[in-house]
Amino acid sequence: MTAGRAKSPRPSPTFALEQAVLDADGGPVCGVDEAGRGPWAGPVSAAAVILNPDDIPAGLNDSKALTAARRETLEVEIKARAVAWGVGFASVEEIDQMNILHATGLAMRRAVEALAASPATALVDGNYRFNLPCEVRPVVGGDGLSLSIAAASILAKTARDRLMIELDAVYPGYGFAGHKGYNAPVHQKALQTFGPCPAHRRTWAPIRALLETTET
């Protein structure tokens, strides 16, 4: 029996993409990422970060590769040491009105507009060229490649997690503080027991199906 080949560790993000843009076009350059495109409840969040290349916090990485405690520690460091940072949200109502893709773009625009310094270029995680108030360069897998995008992924995630914990107090019983609005057994059970609440995305198929059942 042949032993399986061990997987190579995923490389850590670097500042190479940002530096290439700075060398070619000048700056500032921000990284942009979102959190919460997939959940059944809660807003979608986005963050934009312009890092200081001479003062980058150690350990920046894709937020999904970090523990909650590590994200919270890095959030403080990013906000203290970055040239500028901004966070934006698109509400459940905006998601239902314009769809999740366009709501994500709206949250990203709000994050970029919240920056204290106007960026010339945004490195955006993913393959979609959102309409932002600067040049946009999509980067597939960007949160694992670019330190600026990784920093943005951390701020977007911590901001949204904090808001979902607040919503858990407003709408108790759904478990928002734990699953953050994502599909989970406890979430499914709560929906069957209580039905959707105002924090749920009413155009999402499972939520829409429940609403149609209760309305008939």
Coordinates of N, CA and C in Angstrom, one line a residue:
M1 N 0.9 -1.2 0.0 CA 0.0 0.0 0.0 C 0.9 1.2 0.0
T2 N 0.6 2.2 -0.9 CA 1.4 3.3 -1.0 C 0.9 4.4 -0.1
A3 N 1.8 5.0 0.7 CA 1.4 6.1 1.6 C 1.0 7.3 0.8
G4 N 0.0 8.0 1.2 CA -0.4 9.3 0.6 C 0.6 10.3 0.7
R5 N 0.7 11.2 -0.3 CA 1.7 12.3 -0.3 C 1.2 13.4 0.6
A6 N 2.0 13.9 1.5 CA 1.6 14.9 2.4 C 1.4 16.2 1.6
K7 N 0.3 17.0 2.0 CA 0.1 18.2 1.3 C 1.1 19.3 1.7
S8 N 1.5 20.1 0.8 CA 2.4 21.2 1.1 C 1.6 22.3 1.8
P9 N 2.2 22.9 2.8 CA 1.5 23.9 3.5 C 1.2 25.1 2.6
R10 N 0.1 25.7 2.8 CA -0.3 26.8 1.9 C 0.6 28.0 2.2
P11 N 1.2 28.6 1.2 CA 2.1 29.8 1.4 C 1.3 30.9 2.1
S12 N 2.0 31.7 2.9 CA 1.4 32.9 3.5 C 1.3 34.0 2.5
P13 N 0.4 34.9 2.7 CA 0.3 36.1 1.8 C 1.5 37.0 2.0
T14 N 1.8 37.7 0.9 CA 2.9 38.6 0.9 C 2.4 40.0 0.5
F15 N 3.4 40.9 0.4 CA 3.1 42.3 -0.1 C 3.5 42.5 -1.5
A16 N 3.8 41.4 -2.2 CA 4.3 41.4 -3.6 C 3.3 42.1 -4.6
L17 N 2.0 41.7 -4.5 CA 1.0 42.3 -5.4 C 0.9 43.8 -5.2
E18 N 0.9 44.2 -4.0 CA 0.8 45.6 -3.7 C 2.0 46.3 -4.2
Q19 N 3.2 45.8 -4.0 CA 4.4 46.4 -4.4 C 4.5 46.5 -5.9
A20 N 4.0 45.5 -6.6 CA 4.0 45.6 -8.1 C 3.1 46.7 -8.6
V21 N 2.0 46.9 -7.9 CA 1.1 48.0 -8.3 C 1.7 49.4 -8.0
L22 N 2.3 49.4 -6.8 CA 3.0 50.7 -6.4 C 4.1 51.0 -7.4
D23 N 4.9 50.0 -7.8 CA 6.0 50.3 -8.7 C 5.5 50.7 -10.1
A24 N 4.4 50.2 -10.5 CA 3.9 50.4 -11.8 C 3.0 51.7 -11.9
D25 N 2.2 51.8 -11.0 CA 1.1 52.9 -11.1 C 1.1 53.9 -9.9
G26 N 1.9 53.6 -8.9 CA 1.8 54.5 -7.7 C 0.7 54.0 -6.8
G27 N 0.4 54.8 -5.7 CA -0.6 54.3 -4.8 C -1.5 55.5 -4.4
P28 N -2.2 55.3 -3.3 CA -2.2 54.1 -2.4 C -2.9 52.9 -3.0
V29 N -2.6 51.8 -2.4 CA -3.2 50.5 -2.8 C -4.0 49.9 -1.6
C30 N -5.2 49.6 -1.7 CA -6.0 49.0 -0.6 C -6.3 47.5 -1.0
G31 N -6.5 46.7 0.0 CA -7.0 45.4 -0.1 C -8.5 45.4 0.3
V32 N -9.3 44.7 -0.4 CA -10.8 44.6 -0.1 C -11.3 43.2 -0.1
D33 N -12.0 42.9 0.9 CA -12.6 41.5 1.0 C -14.0 41.7 1.7
E34 N -14.8 40.6 1.6 CA -16.1 40.6 2.3 C -16.2 39.4 3.2
A35 N -17.3 39.4 4.0 CA -17.7 38.3 4.9 C -19.2 38.2 4.9
G36 N -19.7 37.0 4.8 CA -21.1 36.8 5.0 C -21.9 36.8 3.7
R37 N -21.3 36.3 2.6 CA -22.1 36.2 1.4 C -23.1 35.0 1.4
G38 N -22.7 34.0 2.1 CA -23.5 32.7 2.1 C -24.5 32.5 3.2
P39 N -24.5 33.2 4.3 CA -25.5 32.9 5.4 C -26.9 33.1 5.0
W40 N -27.8 32.6 5.8 CA -29.2 32.7 5.6 C -29.7 34.0 6.3
A41 N -28.9 34.6 7.2 CA -29.4 35.7 8.0 C -28.2 36.7 8.2
G42 N -28.6 38.0 8.4 CA -27.6 39.0 8.7 C -27.1 39.7 7.4
P43 N -26.5 40.8 7.6 CA -26.0 41.6 6.5 C -24.7 41.0 5.9
V44 N -24.3 41.5 4.8 CA -22.9 41.2 4.3 C -22.0 42.3 4.6
S45 N -20.8 42.0 5.0 CA -19.9 43.1 5.4 C -18.7 43.1 4.5
A46 N -18.0 44.2 4.4 CA -16.8 44.3 3.6 C -15.8 45.2 4.4
A47 N -14.5 45.1 4.1 CA -13.5 45.9 4.7 C -12.5 46.3 3.6
A48 N -11.9 47.5 3.8 CA -10.8 47.9 2.9 C -9.7 48.4 3.8
V49 N -8.4 48.0 3.4 CA -7.3 48.3 4.3 C -6.1 48.8 3.4
I50 N -5.5 49.9 3.8 CA -4.3 50.3 3.2 C -3.2 50.1 4.2
L51 N -2.3 49.1 4.0 CA -1.3 48.8 4.9 C -0.1 49.8 4.7
N52 N 0.6 50.0 5.8 CA 1.9 50.7 5.8 C 3.0 49.6 5.6
P53 N 3.6 49.6 4.4 CA 4.6 48.5 4.1 C 5.7 48.4 5.1
D54 N 6.0 49.5 5.9 CA 7.0 49.5 6.9 C 6.5 49.1 8.3
D55 N 5.2 48.8 8.4 CA 4.7 48.5 9.7 C 3.5 47.6 9.6
I56 N 3.7 46.4 9.0 CA 2.7 45.4 8.8 C 2.6 44.4 10.0
P57 N 1.5 44.2 10.6 CA 1.4 43.3 11.7 C 1.8 41.9 11.3
A58 N 2.5 41.2 12.1 CA 2.9 39.8 11.8 C 1.7 38.9 11.9
G59 N 1.7 37.9 11.1 CA 0.7 36.8 11.2 C -0.6 37.1 10.4
L60 N -0.6 38.1 9.5 CA -1.8 38.4 8.7 C -2.0 37.2 7.8
N61 N -3.3 36.7 7.7 CA -3.6 35.6 6.8 C -5.1 35.7 6.5
D62 N -5.5 34.8 5.6 CA -6.9 34.6 5.3 C -7.7 34.4 6.7
S63 N -8.7 35.2 6.9 CA -9.4 35.1 8.2 C -9.9 33.7 8.5
K64 N -10.2 32.9 7.5 CA -10.7 31.6 7.7 C -9.6 30.6 8.2
A65 N -8.4 31.0 8.1 CA -7.2 30.2 8.6 C -6.9 30.6 10.0
L66 N -7.6 31.5 10.6 CA -7.2 32.0 11.9 C -8.3 31.7 12.9
T67 N -7.9 31.6 14.2 CA -8.9 31.4 15.2 C -9.6 32.7 15.5
A68 N -10.8 32.7 16.1 CA -11.5 33.9 16.5 C -10.6 34.8 17.4
A69 N -9.9 34.2 18.3 CA -9.1 35.0 19.2 C -8.0 35.7 18.5
R70 N -7.4 35.0 17.5 CA -6.3 35.6 16.7 C -6.8 36.7 15.8
R71 N -8.0 36.5 15.3 CA -8.6 37.5 14.4 C -8.8 38.8 15.2
E72 N -9.3 38.6 16.4 CA -9.6 39.8 17.3 C -8.3 40.5 17.7
T73 N -7.2 39.8 17.9 CA -6.0 40.4 18.2 C -5.4 41.2 17.0
L74 N -5.5 40.6 15.9 CA -5.0 41.2 14.6 C -5.9 42.4 14.2
E75 N -7.2 42.3 14.5 CA -8.1 43.5 14.2 C -7.5 44.7 14.9
V76 N -7.2 44.6 16.2 CA -6.7 45.7 16.9 C -5.4 46.3 16.3
E77 N -4.5 45.3 15.9 CA -3.2 45.7 15.4 C -3.4 46.4 14.0
I78 N -4.2 45.8 13.2 CA -4.5 46.4 11.9 C -5.0 47.8 12.0
K79 N -6.0 48.0 12.8 CA -6.6 49.4 13.0 C -5.6 50.4 13.5
A80 N -4.7 49.9 14.4 CA -3.7 50.8 15.0 C -2.5 51.1 14.0
R81 N -2.2 50.2 13.1 CA -0.9 50.4 12.4 C -1.1 50.6 10.9
A82 N -2.3 50.4 10.4 CA -2.6 50.6 8.9 C -2.6 52.1 8.6
V83 N -2.3 52.4 7.4 CA -2.5 53.8 6.9 C -3.9 54.2 7.0
A84 N -4.8 53.3 6.6 CA -6.3 53.6 6.7 C -7.0 52.3 6.6
W85 N -8.2 52.3 7.2 CA -9.1 51.1 7.1 C -10.5 51.6 7.1
G86 N -11.4 50.8 6.5 CA -12.8 51.1 6.5 C -13.6 49.8 6.4
V87 N -14.8 49.9 7.0 CA -15.7 48.8 7.1 C -17.1 49.2 6.6
G88 N -17.7 48.4 5.7 CA -19.1 48.8 5.2 C -20.0 47.5 5.3
F89 N -21.3 47.8 5.4 CA -22.3 46.7 5.4 C -23.3 47.0 4.3
A90 N -23.9 45.9 3.9 CA -25.2 46.0 3.1 C -26.2 45.2 3.9
S91 N -27.4 45.8 4.1 CA -28.4 45.2 5.0 C -29.1 44.0 4.4
V92 N -29.8 43.3 5.2 CA -30.7 42.2 4.7 C -31.6 42.7 3.7
E93 N -32.2 43.9 3.9 CA -33.2 44.5 3.0 C -32.5 44.8 1.6
E94 N -31.3 45.3 1.7 CA -30.6 45.6 0.4 C -30.2 44.3 -0.3
I95 N -29.8 43.3 0.4 CA -29.5 42.0 -0.2 C -30.7 41.4 -0.9
D96 N -31.9 41.5 -0.2 CA -33.1 41.0 -0.8 C -33.6 41.8 -2.0
Q97 N -33.3 43.1 -2.0 CA -33.7 44.0 -3.1 C -32.8 43.9 -4.3
M98 N -31.5 43.8 -4.1 CA -30.6 43.9 -5.3 C -29.8 42.6 -5.6
N99 N -29.9 41.6 -4.8 CA -29.2 40.3 -4.8 C -27.8 40.4 -4.1
I100 N -27.3 39.3 -3.7 CA -26.1 39.2 -2.9 C -24.9 39.8 -3.6
L101 N -24.8 39.6 -4.9 CA -23.6 40.1 -5.6 C -23.5 41.6 -5.6
H102 N -24.6 42.2 -5.9 CA -24.6 43.7 -6.0 C -24.6 44.3 -4.6
A103 N -25.2 43.6 -3.6 CA -25.1 44.0 -2.2 C -23.7 43.9 -1.7
T104 N -23.0 42.9 -2.1 CA -21.5 42.8 -1.7 C -20.8 44.0 -2.3
G105 N -21.0 44.3 -3.6 CA -20.4 45.5 -4.2 C -20.7 46.7 -3.4
L106 N -21.9 46.9 -3.0 CA -22.3 48.1 -2.2 C -21.5 48.2 -0.9
A107 N -21.4 47.0 -0.2 CA -20.7 47.0 1.1 C -19.2 47.3 0.8
M108 N -18.7 46.8 -0.3 CA -17.3 47.1 -0.6 C -17.1 48.6 -0.9
R109 N -18.0 49.2 -1.7 CA -17.9 50.6 -2.0 C -18.0 51.4 -0.7
R110 N -18.8 51.1 0.2 CA -19.0 51.8 1.5 C -17.7 51.7 2.3
A111 N -17.0 50.5 2.3 CA -15.8 50.3 3.0 C -14.7 51.2 2.4
V112 N -14.6 51.2 1.1 CA -13.6 52.0 0.4 C -13.8 53.5 0.7
E113 N -15.1 53.9 0.6 CA -15.4 55.3 0.9 C -15.2 55.7 2.3
A114 N -15.1 54.7 3.2 CA -14.9 55.0 4.6 C -13.4 55.2 4.9
L115 N -12.5 54.9 4.0 CA -11.1 55.1 4.2 C -10.7 56.5 4.4
A116 N -9.8 56.8 5.3 CA -9.3 58.1 5.6 C -8.4 58.6 4.4
A117 N -7.9 57.7 3.6 CA -7.1 58.1 2.5 C -7.7 57.4 1.2
S118 N -7.7 58.2 0.1 CA -8.4 57.7 -1.1 C -7.4 56.8 -1.8
P119 N -7.7 55.5 -2.1 CA -6.8 54.6 -2.8 C -6.8 54.9 -4.3
A120 N -5.7 54.6 -5.0 CA -5.7 54.7 -6.4 C -6.1 53.3 -7.0
T121 N -5.8 52.3 -6.3 CA -6.1 50.9 -6.8 C -6.6 50.1 -5.6
A122 N -7.6 49.2 -5.9 CA -8.1 48.2 -4.9 C -7.8 46.8 -5.4
L123 N -7.1 46.0 -4.6 CA -7.0 44.6 -4.9 C -8.2 43.9 -4.2
V124 N -9.0 43.3 -5.0 CA -10.3 42.8 -4.5 C -10.3 41.2 -4.6
D125 N -10.6 40.6 -3.5 CA -10.6 39.1 -3.5 C -11.7 38.6 -4.4
G126 N -11.4 37.6 -5.2 CA -12.3 37.0 -6.1 C -12.0 37.4 -7.6
N127 N -13.0 37.1 -8.4 CA -12.8 37.3 -9.9 C -13.8 38.3 -10.5
Y128 N -14.5 39.0 -9.6 CA -15.5 40.0 -10.1 C -15.0 41.4 -9.9
R129 N -15.2 42.2 -11.0 CA -14.7 43.6 -11.0 C -15.8 44.5 -10.5
F130 N -15.9 44.7 -9.2 CA -16.9 45.5 -8.6 C -16.7 47.0 -9.0
N131 N -17.8 47.7 -8.9 CA -17.7 49.1 -9.2 C -17.4 49.9 -8.0
L132 N -16.1 50.2 -7.9 CA -15.6 50.9 -6.7 C -15.0 52.3 -7.1
P133 N -14.8 53.2 -6.2 CA -14.3 54.6 -6.6 C -12.8 54.6 -6.8
C134 N -12.3 53.6 -7.5 CA -10.8 53.6 -7.8 C -10.6 52.4 -8.8
E135 N -9.4 52.3 -9.3 CA -9.1 51.2 -10.2 C -9.2 49.9 -9.4
V136 N -9.8 48.9 -10.0 CA -10.1 47.6 -9.4 C -9.3 46.5 -10.1
R137 N -8.6 45.7 -9.3 CA -7.9 44.5 -9.8 C -8.4 43.3 -9.0
P138 N -9.2 42.5 -9.6 CA -9.6 41.2 -8.9 C -8.4 40.3 -8.7
V139 N -8.4 39.6 -7.6 CA -7.4 38.6 -7.3 C -8.0 37.3 -6.8
V140 N -8.0 36.3 -7.6 CA -8.6 35.0 -7.2 C -7.8 34.4 -6.1
G141 N -8.4 34.1 -5.0 CA -7.7 33.6 -3.8 C -6.9 34.6 -3.1
G142 N -7.3 35.9 -3.3 CA -6.5 37.0 -2.8 C -6.2 37.0 -1.3
D143 N -7.2 36.5 -0.5 CA -7.0 36.6 0.9 C -5.8 35.7 1.4
G144 N -5.4 34.8 0.5 CA -4.2 33.9 0.8 C -3.0 34.4 0.1
L145 N -3.1 35.4 -0.7 CA -2.0 35.9 -1.5 C -1.5 37.3 -1.1
S146 N -2.4 38.2 -0.8 CA -2.1 39.6 -0.6 C -2.3 39.9 0.9
L147 N -1.3 40.5 1.5 CA -1.5 40.9 2.9 C -2.6 41.9 3.1
S148 N -2.7 42.8 2.2 CA -3.8 43.8 2.3 C -5.2 43.2 2.3
I149 N -5.4 42.3 1.4 CA -6.7 41.6 1.3 C -6.9 40.7 2.5
A150 N -5.8 40.1 3.0 CA -5.9 39.3 4.2 C -6.3 40.2 5.4
A151 N -5.7 41.3 5.5 CA -6.1 42.3 6.6 C -7.6 42.7 6.4
A152 N -8.0 42.9 5.2 CA -9.4 43.3 5.0 C -10.4 42.1 5.4
S153 N -9.9 40.9 5.1 CA -10.8 39.7 5.4 C -11.0 39.6 6.9
I154 N -9.9 40.0 7.6 CA -10.0 39.9 9.1 C -11.0 41.0 9.6
L155 N -10.9 42.2 9.1 CA -11.8 43.2 9.6 C -13.2 43.0 9.2
A156 N -13.4 42.5 8.0 CA -14.8 42.2 7.6 C -15.4 41.1 8.4
K157 N -14.6 40.1 8.7 CA -15.1 39.0 9.5 C -15.4 39.4 11.0
T158 N -14.5 40.1 11.6 CA -14.7 40.4 13.0 C -15.9 41.4 13.1
A159 N -16.0 42.3 12.2 CA -17.1 43.3 12.2 C -18.5 42.6 12.1
R160 N -18.5 41.6 11.2 CA -19.8 40.9 11.0 C -20.1 40.0 12.2
D161 N -19.1 39.3 12.7 CA -19.3 38.4 13.8 C -19.9 39.2 15.0
R162 N -19.3 40.4 15.2 CA -19.8 41.2 16.3 C -21.2 41.6 16.1
L163 N -21.6 42.0 14.9 CA -23.0 42.4 14.6 C -23.9 41.2 14.8
M164 N -23.5 40.0 14.4 CA -24.4 38.8 14.6 C -24.6 38.5 16.1
I165 N -23.6 38.7 16.9 CA -23.7 38.5 18.3 C -24.8 39.5 18.9
E166 N -24.7 40.8 18.4 CA -25.7 41.8 18.8 C -27.1 41.3 18.3
L167 N -27.2 40.8 17.1 CA -28.6 40.3 16.6 C -29.1 39.1 17.4
D168 N -28.2 38.4 18.0 CA -28.6 37.2 18.8 C -29.4 37.7 20.0
A169 N -29.0 38.9 20.6 CA -29.7 39.5 21.7 C -31.0 40.0 21.3
V170 N -31.1 40.5 20.1 CA -32.3 41.1 19.6 C -33.3 40.0 19.2
Y171 N -32.8 39.0 18.6 CA -33.7 37.8 18.2 C -33.2 36.5 18.8
P172 N -33.4 36.4 20.1 CA -32.9 35.2 20.8 C -33.6 33.9 20.3
G173 N -32.9 32.8 20.4 CA -33.5 31.5 20.1 C -33.0 30.9 18.7
Y174 N -32.4 31.8 17.9 CA -31.9 31.3 16.6 C -30.4 30.9 16.6
G175 N -29.7 31.3 17.7 CA -28.3 30.9 17.8 C -27.3 31.7 16.9
F176 N -27.7 32.9 16.6 CA -26.9 33.8 15.7 C -25.5 34.0 16.3
A177 N -25.3 34.0 17.6 CA -24.0 34.3 18.2 C -23.1 33.1 17.9
G178 N -23.6 31.9 17.7 CA -22.8 30.8 17.4 C -22.5 30.5 16.0
H179 N -23.6 30.4 15.2 CA -23.4 30.0 13.7 C -23.3 31.3 12.8
K180 N -23.5 32.4 13.4 CA -23.4 33.7 12.7 C -24.3 33.8 11.4
G181 N -25.5 33.1 11.5 CA -26.4 33.2 10.4 C -26.3 32.1 9.3
Y182 N -25.3 31.3 9.4 CA -25.1 30.2 8.4 C -26.0 29.0 8.7
N183 N -26.0 28.2 7.7 CA -26.8 26.9 7.8 C -26.2 26.0 8.9
A184 N -26.9 25.7 9.9 CA -26.5 24.8 10.9 C -27.7 24.1 11.5
P185 N -27.6 22.9 12.1 CA -28.7 22.2 12.6 C -29.5 23.0 13.6
V186 N -28.9 23.7 14.5 CA -29.6 24.5 15.5 C -30.4 25.6 14.8
H187 N -29.8 26.2 13.7 CA -30.5 27.2 13.0 C -31.7 26.7 12.2
Q188 N -31.6 25.5 11.6 CA -32.7 24.9 11.0 C -33.8 24.6 11.9
K189 N -33.5 24.1 13.1 CA -34.5 23.7 14.1 C -35.2 25.0 14.6
A190 N -34.4 26.1 14.8 CA -35.1 27.3 15.3 C -36.0 27.9 14.2
L191 N -35.7 27.8 13.0 CA -36.5 28.2 11.9 C -37.8 27.4 11.8
Q192 N -37.7 26.1 12.0 CA -38.9 25.3 12.1 C -39.8 25.6 13.3
T193 N -39.2 26.0 14.4 CA -39.9 26.3 15.6 C -40.5 27.7 15.6
F194 N -39.7 28.7 15.2 CA -40.1 30.1 15.3 C -40.5 30.8 14.0
G195 N -40.0 30.2 12.9 CA -40.2 30.8 11.6 C -39.1 31.9 11.4
P196 N -39.0 32.5 10.3 CA -38.0 33.5 10.0 C -38.2 34.8 10.9
C197 N -37.2 35.5 11.2 CA -37.3 36.8 11.9 C -36.8 37.9 10.9
P198 N -36.9 39.1 11.3 CA -36.5 40.2 10.4 C -35.0 40.2 10.0
A199 N -34.2 39.4 10.7 CA -32.8 39.3 10.3 C -32.5 38.4 9.2
H200 N -33.5 37.6 8.8 CA -33.3 36.6 7.8 C -33.4 37.2 6.4
R201 N -32.7 36.6 5.5 CA -32.7 37.0 4.0 C -33.9 36.3 3.4
R202 N -34.9 37.1 3.1 CA -36.2 36.5 2.7 C -36.2 35.9 1.3
T203 N -35.2 36.3 0.5 CA -35.1 35.8 -0.9 C -34.2 34.5 -0.9
W204 N -33.6 34.1 0.2 CA -32.8 32.9 0.2 C -33.8 31.7 0.1
A205 N -33.5 30.7 -0.7 CA -34.5 29.6 -0.9 C -35.0 29.0 0.3
P206 N -34.2 28.6 1.3 CA -34.8 27.9 2.5 C -35.8 28.9 3.3
I207 N -35.4 30.2 3.3 CA -36.3 31.1 4.0 C -37.5 31.4 3.2
R208 N -37.4 31.6 1.9 CA -38.5 31.8 1.1 C -39.5 30.6 1.1
A209 N -39.0 29.4 1.2 CA -39.9 28.2 1.2 C -40.7 28.2 2.6
L210 N -40.0 28.6 3.7 CA -40.7 28.7 4.9 C -41.8 29.7 4.9
L211 N -41.5 30.9 4.3 CA -42.5 32.0 4.3 C -43.7 31.6 3.4
E212 N -43.4 30.9 2.3 CA -44.5 30.4 1.5 C -45.4 29.4 2.2
T213 N -44.8 28.6 3.0 CA -45.5 27.6 3.8 C -46.4 28.2 4.8
T214 N -45.9 29.3 5.5 CA -46.7 29.9 6.5 C -47.8 30.8 5.9
E215 N -47.6 31.3 4.7 CA -48.5 32.2 4.0 C -49.7 31.5 3.4
T216 N -49.5 30.1 3.2 CA -50.6 29.4 2.5 C -51.6 28.8 3.5

